[in-house]
Short mmCIF file of C-alpha atoms and ligand atoms in Angstrom, two decimals:
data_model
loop_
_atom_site.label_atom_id
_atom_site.label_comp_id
_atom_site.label_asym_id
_atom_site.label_seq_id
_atom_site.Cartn_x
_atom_site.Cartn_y
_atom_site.Cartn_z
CA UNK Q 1 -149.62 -40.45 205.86
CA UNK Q 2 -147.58 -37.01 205.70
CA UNK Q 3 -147.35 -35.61 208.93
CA UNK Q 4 -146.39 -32.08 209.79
CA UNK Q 5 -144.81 -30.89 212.72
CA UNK Q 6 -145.26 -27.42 213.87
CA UNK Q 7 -147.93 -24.56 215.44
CA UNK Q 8 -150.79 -23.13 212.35
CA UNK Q 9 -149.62 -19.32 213.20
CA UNK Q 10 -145.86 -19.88 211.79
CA UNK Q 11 -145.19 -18.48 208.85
CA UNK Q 12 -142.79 -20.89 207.96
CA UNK Q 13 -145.55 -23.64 208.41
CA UNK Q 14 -147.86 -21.88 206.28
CA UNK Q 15 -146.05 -22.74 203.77
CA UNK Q 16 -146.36 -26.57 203.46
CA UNK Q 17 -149.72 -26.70 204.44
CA UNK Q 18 -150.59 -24.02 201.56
CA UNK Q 19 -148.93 -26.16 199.48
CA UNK Q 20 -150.67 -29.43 200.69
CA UNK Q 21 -154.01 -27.91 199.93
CA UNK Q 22 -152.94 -26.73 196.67
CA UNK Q 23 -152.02 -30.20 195.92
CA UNK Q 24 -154.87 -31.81 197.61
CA UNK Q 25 -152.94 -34.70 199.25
CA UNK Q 26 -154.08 -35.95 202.65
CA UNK Q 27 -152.01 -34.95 205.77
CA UNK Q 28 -152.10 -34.84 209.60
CA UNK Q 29 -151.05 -31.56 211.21
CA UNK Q 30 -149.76 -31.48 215.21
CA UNK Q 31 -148.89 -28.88 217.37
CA UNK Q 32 -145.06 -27.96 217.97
CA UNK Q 33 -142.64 -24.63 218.81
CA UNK Q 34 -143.26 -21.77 221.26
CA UNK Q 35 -146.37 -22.39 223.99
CA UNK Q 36 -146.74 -25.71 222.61
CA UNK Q 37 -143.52 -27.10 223.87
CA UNK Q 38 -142.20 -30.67 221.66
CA UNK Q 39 -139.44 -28.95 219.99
CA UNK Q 40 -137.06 -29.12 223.17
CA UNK Q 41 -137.95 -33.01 223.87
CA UNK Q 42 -135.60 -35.66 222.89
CA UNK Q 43 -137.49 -37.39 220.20
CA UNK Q 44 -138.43 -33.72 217.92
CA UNK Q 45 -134.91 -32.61 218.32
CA UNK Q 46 -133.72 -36.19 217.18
CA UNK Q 47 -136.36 -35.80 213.88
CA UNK Q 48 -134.81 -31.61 213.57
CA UNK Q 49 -131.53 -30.75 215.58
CA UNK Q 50 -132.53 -26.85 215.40
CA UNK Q 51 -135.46 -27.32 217.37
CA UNK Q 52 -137.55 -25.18 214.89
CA UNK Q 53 -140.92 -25.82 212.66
CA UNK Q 54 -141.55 -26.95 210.75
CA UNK Q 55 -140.74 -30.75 210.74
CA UNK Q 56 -142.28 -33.66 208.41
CA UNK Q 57 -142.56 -37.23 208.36
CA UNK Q 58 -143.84 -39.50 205.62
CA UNK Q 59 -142.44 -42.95 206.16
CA UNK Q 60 -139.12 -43.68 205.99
CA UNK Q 61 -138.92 -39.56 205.12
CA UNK Q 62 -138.02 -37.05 208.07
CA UNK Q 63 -137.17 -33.60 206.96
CA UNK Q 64 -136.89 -30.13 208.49
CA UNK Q 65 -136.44 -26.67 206.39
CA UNK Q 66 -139.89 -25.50 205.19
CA UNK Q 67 -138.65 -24.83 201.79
CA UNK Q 68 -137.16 -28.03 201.33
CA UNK Q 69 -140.31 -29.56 203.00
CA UNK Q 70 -142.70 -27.62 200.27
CA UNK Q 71 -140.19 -28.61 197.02
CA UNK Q 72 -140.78 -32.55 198.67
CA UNK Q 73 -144.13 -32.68 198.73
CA UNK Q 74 -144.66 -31.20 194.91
CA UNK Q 75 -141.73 -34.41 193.99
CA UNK Q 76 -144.40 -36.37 195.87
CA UNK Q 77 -147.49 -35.25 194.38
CA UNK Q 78 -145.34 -36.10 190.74
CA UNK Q 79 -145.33 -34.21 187.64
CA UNK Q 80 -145.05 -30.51 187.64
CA UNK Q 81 -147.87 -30.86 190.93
CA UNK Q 82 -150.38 -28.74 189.21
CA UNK Q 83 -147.64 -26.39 187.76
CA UNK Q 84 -146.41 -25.30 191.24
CA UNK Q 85 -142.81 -26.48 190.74
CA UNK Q 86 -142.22 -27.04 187.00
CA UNK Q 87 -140.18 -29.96 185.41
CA UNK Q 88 -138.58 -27.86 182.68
CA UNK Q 89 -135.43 -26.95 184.23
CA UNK Q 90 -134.73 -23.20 183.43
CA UNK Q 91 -138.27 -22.81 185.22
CA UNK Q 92 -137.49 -25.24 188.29
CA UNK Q 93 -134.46 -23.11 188.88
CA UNK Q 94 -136.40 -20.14 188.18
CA UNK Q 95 -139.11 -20.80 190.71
CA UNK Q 96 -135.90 -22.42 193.37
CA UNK Q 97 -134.14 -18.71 193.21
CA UNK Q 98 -137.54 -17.29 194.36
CA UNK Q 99 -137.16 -19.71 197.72
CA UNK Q 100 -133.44 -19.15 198.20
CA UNK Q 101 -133.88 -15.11 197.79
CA UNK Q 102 -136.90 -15.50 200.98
CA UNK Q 103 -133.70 -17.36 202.94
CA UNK Q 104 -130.74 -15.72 201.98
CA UNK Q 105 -131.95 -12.37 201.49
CA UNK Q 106 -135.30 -11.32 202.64
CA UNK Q 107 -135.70 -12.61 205.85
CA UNK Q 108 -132.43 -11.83 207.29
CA UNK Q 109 -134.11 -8.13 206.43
CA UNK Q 110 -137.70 -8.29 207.33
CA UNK Q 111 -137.64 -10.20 210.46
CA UNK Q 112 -137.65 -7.56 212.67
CA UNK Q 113 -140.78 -5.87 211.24
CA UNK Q 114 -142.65 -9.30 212.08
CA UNK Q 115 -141.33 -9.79 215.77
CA UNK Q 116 -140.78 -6.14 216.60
CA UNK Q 117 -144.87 -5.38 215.41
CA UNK Q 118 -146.44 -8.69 216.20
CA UNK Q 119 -144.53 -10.35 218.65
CA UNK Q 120 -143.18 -7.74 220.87
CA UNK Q 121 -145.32 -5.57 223.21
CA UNK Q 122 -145.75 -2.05 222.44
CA UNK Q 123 -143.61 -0.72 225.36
CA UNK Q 124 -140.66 -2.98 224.50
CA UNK Q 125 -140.64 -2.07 220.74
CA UNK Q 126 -137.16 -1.50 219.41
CA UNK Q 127 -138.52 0.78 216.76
CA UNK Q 128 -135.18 1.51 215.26
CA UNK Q 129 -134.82 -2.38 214.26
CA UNK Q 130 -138.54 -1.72 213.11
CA UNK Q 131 -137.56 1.07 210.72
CA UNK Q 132 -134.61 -0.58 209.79
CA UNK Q 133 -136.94 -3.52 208.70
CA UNK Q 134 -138.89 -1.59 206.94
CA UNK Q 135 -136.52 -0.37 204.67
CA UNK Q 136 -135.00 -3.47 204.18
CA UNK Q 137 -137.83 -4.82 203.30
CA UNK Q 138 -139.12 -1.98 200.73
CA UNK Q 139 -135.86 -2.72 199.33
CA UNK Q 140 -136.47 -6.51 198.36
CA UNK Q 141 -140.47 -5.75 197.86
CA UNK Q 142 -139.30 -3.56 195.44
CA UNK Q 143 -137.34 -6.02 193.19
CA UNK Q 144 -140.76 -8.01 193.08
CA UNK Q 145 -142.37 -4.73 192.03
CA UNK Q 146 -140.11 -4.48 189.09
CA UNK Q 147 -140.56 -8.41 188.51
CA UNK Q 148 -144.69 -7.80 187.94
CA UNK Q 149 -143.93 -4.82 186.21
CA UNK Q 150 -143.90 -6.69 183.06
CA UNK Q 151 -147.43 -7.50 183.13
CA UNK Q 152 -147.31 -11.33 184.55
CA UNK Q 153 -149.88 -12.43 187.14
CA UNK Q 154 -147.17 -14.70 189.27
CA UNK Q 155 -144.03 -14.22 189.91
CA UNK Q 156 -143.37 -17.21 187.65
CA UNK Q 157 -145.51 -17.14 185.03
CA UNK Q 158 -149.07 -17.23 184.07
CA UNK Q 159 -149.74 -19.77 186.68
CA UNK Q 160 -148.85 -20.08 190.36
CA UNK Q 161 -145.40 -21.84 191.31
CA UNK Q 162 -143.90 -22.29 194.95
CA UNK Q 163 -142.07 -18.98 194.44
CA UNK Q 164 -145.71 -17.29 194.69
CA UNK Q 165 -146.39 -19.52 197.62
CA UNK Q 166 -143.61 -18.88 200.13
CA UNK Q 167 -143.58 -15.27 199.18
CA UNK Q 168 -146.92 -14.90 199.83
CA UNK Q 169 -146.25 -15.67 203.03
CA UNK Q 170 -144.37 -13.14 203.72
CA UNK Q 171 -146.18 -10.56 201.73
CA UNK Q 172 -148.77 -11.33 204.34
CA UNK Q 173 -147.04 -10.03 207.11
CA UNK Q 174 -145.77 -6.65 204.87
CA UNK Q 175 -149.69 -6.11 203.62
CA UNK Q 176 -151.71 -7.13 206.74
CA UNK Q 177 -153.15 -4.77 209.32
CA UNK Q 178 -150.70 -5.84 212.11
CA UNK Q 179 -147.73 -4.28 210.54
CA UNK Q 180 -148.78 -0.64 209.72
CA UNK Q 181 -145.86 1.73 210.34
CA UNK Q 182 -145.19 5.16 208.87
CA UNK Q 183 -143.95 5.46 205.89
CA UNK Q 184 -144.35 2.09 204.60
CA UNK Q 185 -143.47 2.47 200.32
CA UNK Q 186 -146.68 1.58 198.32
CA UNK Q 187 -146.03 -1.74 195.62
CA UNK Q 188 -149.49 -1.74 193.57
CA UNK Q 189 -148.58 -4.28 191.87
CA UNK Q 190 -147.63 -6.65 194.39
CA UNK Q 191 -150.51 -5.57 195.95
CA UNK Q 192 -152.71 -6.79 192.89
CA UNK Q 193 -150.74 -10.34 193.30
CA UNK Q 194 -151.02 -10.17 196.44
CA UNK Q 195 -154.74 -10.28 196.33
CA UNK Q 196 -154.87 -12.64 193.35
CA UNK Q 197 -153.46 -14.87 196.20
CA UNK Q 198 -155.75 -14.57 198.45
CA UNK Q 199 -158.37 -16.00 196.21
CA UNK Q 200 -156.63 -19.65 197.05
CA UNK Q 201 -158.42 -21.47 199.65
CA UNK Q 202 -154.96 -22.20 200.65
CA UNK Q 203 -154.38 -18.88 201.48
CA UNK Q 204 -157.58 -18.20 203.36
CA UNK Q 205 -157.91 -21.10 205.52
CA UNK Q 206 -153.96 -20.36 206.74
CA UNK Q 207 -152.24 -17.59 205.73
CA UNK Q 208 -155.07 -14.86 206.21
CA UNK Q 209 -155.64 -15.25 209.61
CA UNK Q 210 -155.06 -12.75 212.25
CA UNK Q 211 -151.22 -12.69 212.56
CA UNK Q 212 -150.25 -13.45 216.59
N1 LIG Y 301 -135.37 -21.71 207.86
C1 LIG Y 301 -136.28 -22.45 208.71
C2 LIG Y 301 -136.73 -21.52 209.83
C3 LIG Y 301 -137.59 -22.23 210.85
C4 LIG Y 301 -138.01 -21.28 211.95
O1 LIG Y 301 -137.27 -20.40 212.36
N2 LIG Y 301 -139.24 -21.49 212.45
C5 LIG Y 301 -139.74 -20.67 213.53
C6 LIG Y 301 -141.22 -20.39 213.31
S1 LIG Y 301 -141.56 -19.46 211.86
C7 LIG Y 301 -139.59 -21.41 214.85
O2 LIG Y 301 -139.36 -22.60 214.88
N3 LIG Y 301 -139.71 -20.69 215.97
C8 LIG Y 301 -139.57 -21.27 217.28
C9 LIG Y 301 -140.80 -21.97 217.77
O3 LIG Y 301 -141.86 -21.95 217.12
O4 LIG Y 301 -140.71 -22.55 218.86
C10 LIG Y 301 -137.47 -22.95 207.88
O5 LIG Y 301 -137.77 -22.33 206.86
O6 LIG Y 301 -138.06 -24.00 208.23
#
């Protein structure tokens, strides 16, 4: 049985569990990381030294790094699974670049937006690091802008990949209603993906949810 390690309102555990209903392979789910506790005891931080989710076991398999944790489970599911991470490999590395952008460069940028608006009362708002988030943020949004601009419906393709997936994620915190600043740039077209994504159940049952 794959098991995942880590609390439903993390972005970063979205991901795999998007990704396990896209794929619809079986899975247990426990709790882990902020009011839960677990990721301070001995035995989580032996399975992921950073003390982060989320975490996943499947056997002999233990493996930390959502990203790496969403590529593993398509290798497990076999093939292309269902076209989310292609075989060809121009397209792998294609849809790979999408993941390593959200790591190197986008969430170094956006992070603040998330915490500062969702995370952090009103009164203690650093709304400096907000704005600076913001524009960070418009700045990589708008790459992905210019991506769609072509006409494609994913940011892969015809068909959804990971890249759409983990993205997604994240477009969900730019889009939703907990993260309305001033002067936020409009992206119509990632808009339009964006709610071409939230026709997946995947999305609905985890992503959509009230942000906290
Ligand atoms: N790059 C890591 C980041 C993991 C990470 O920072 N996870 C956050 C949640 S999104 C976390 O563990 N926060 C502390 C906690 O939940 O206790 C990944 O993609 O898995």
């Amino acid at each position: 049985m794959i098991r995942i390690l880590g609390r439903a309102n993390s972005t970063n555990v979205w991901k795999p569990l998007w990704v396990l209903e896209e794929l619809g392979l079986p899975y247990e789910r426990s709790d882990a990381g902020m009011e839960h506790g677990v990721v301070d005891t001995p035995e989580y931080r032996a399975l992921n030294p950073n003390g982060r989710v989320p975490s996943l076991r499947h056997g002999e398999v233990e493996l930390w790094e959502s990203n790496s944790i969403c590529r593993y489970l398509c290798l497990v599911a076999g093939g292309d699974a269902k076209g989310l991470y292609p075989t060809e490999p121009g397209r792998r590395a294609s849809v790979d670049r999408w993941l390593d952008w959200q790591l190197s460069t986008l969430s170094p940028v956006e992070r603040d937006l998330f915490w500062g608006m969702v995370r952090t009362p009103a009164e203690k708002r650093d709304m400096q690091a907000v704005r600076r988030a913001v524009e960070g943020s418009a700045k990589c949004w708008a790459i992905l802008e210019n991506r769609l601009g072509d006409g494609r419906r994913y940011i892969d393709g015809d068909t959804l990949t990971l890249a759409d997936i983990i993205l997604g994620c994240y477009a969900r915190r730019w889009f939703g209603p907990e993260v309305r600043v001033s002067d936020m740039p409009e992206f119509p077209k990632l808009e339009t993906w964006f709610a071409r994504l939230g026709e997946r159940p995947g999305f609905q049952r985890f992503v959509a949810p009230e942000l906290f």
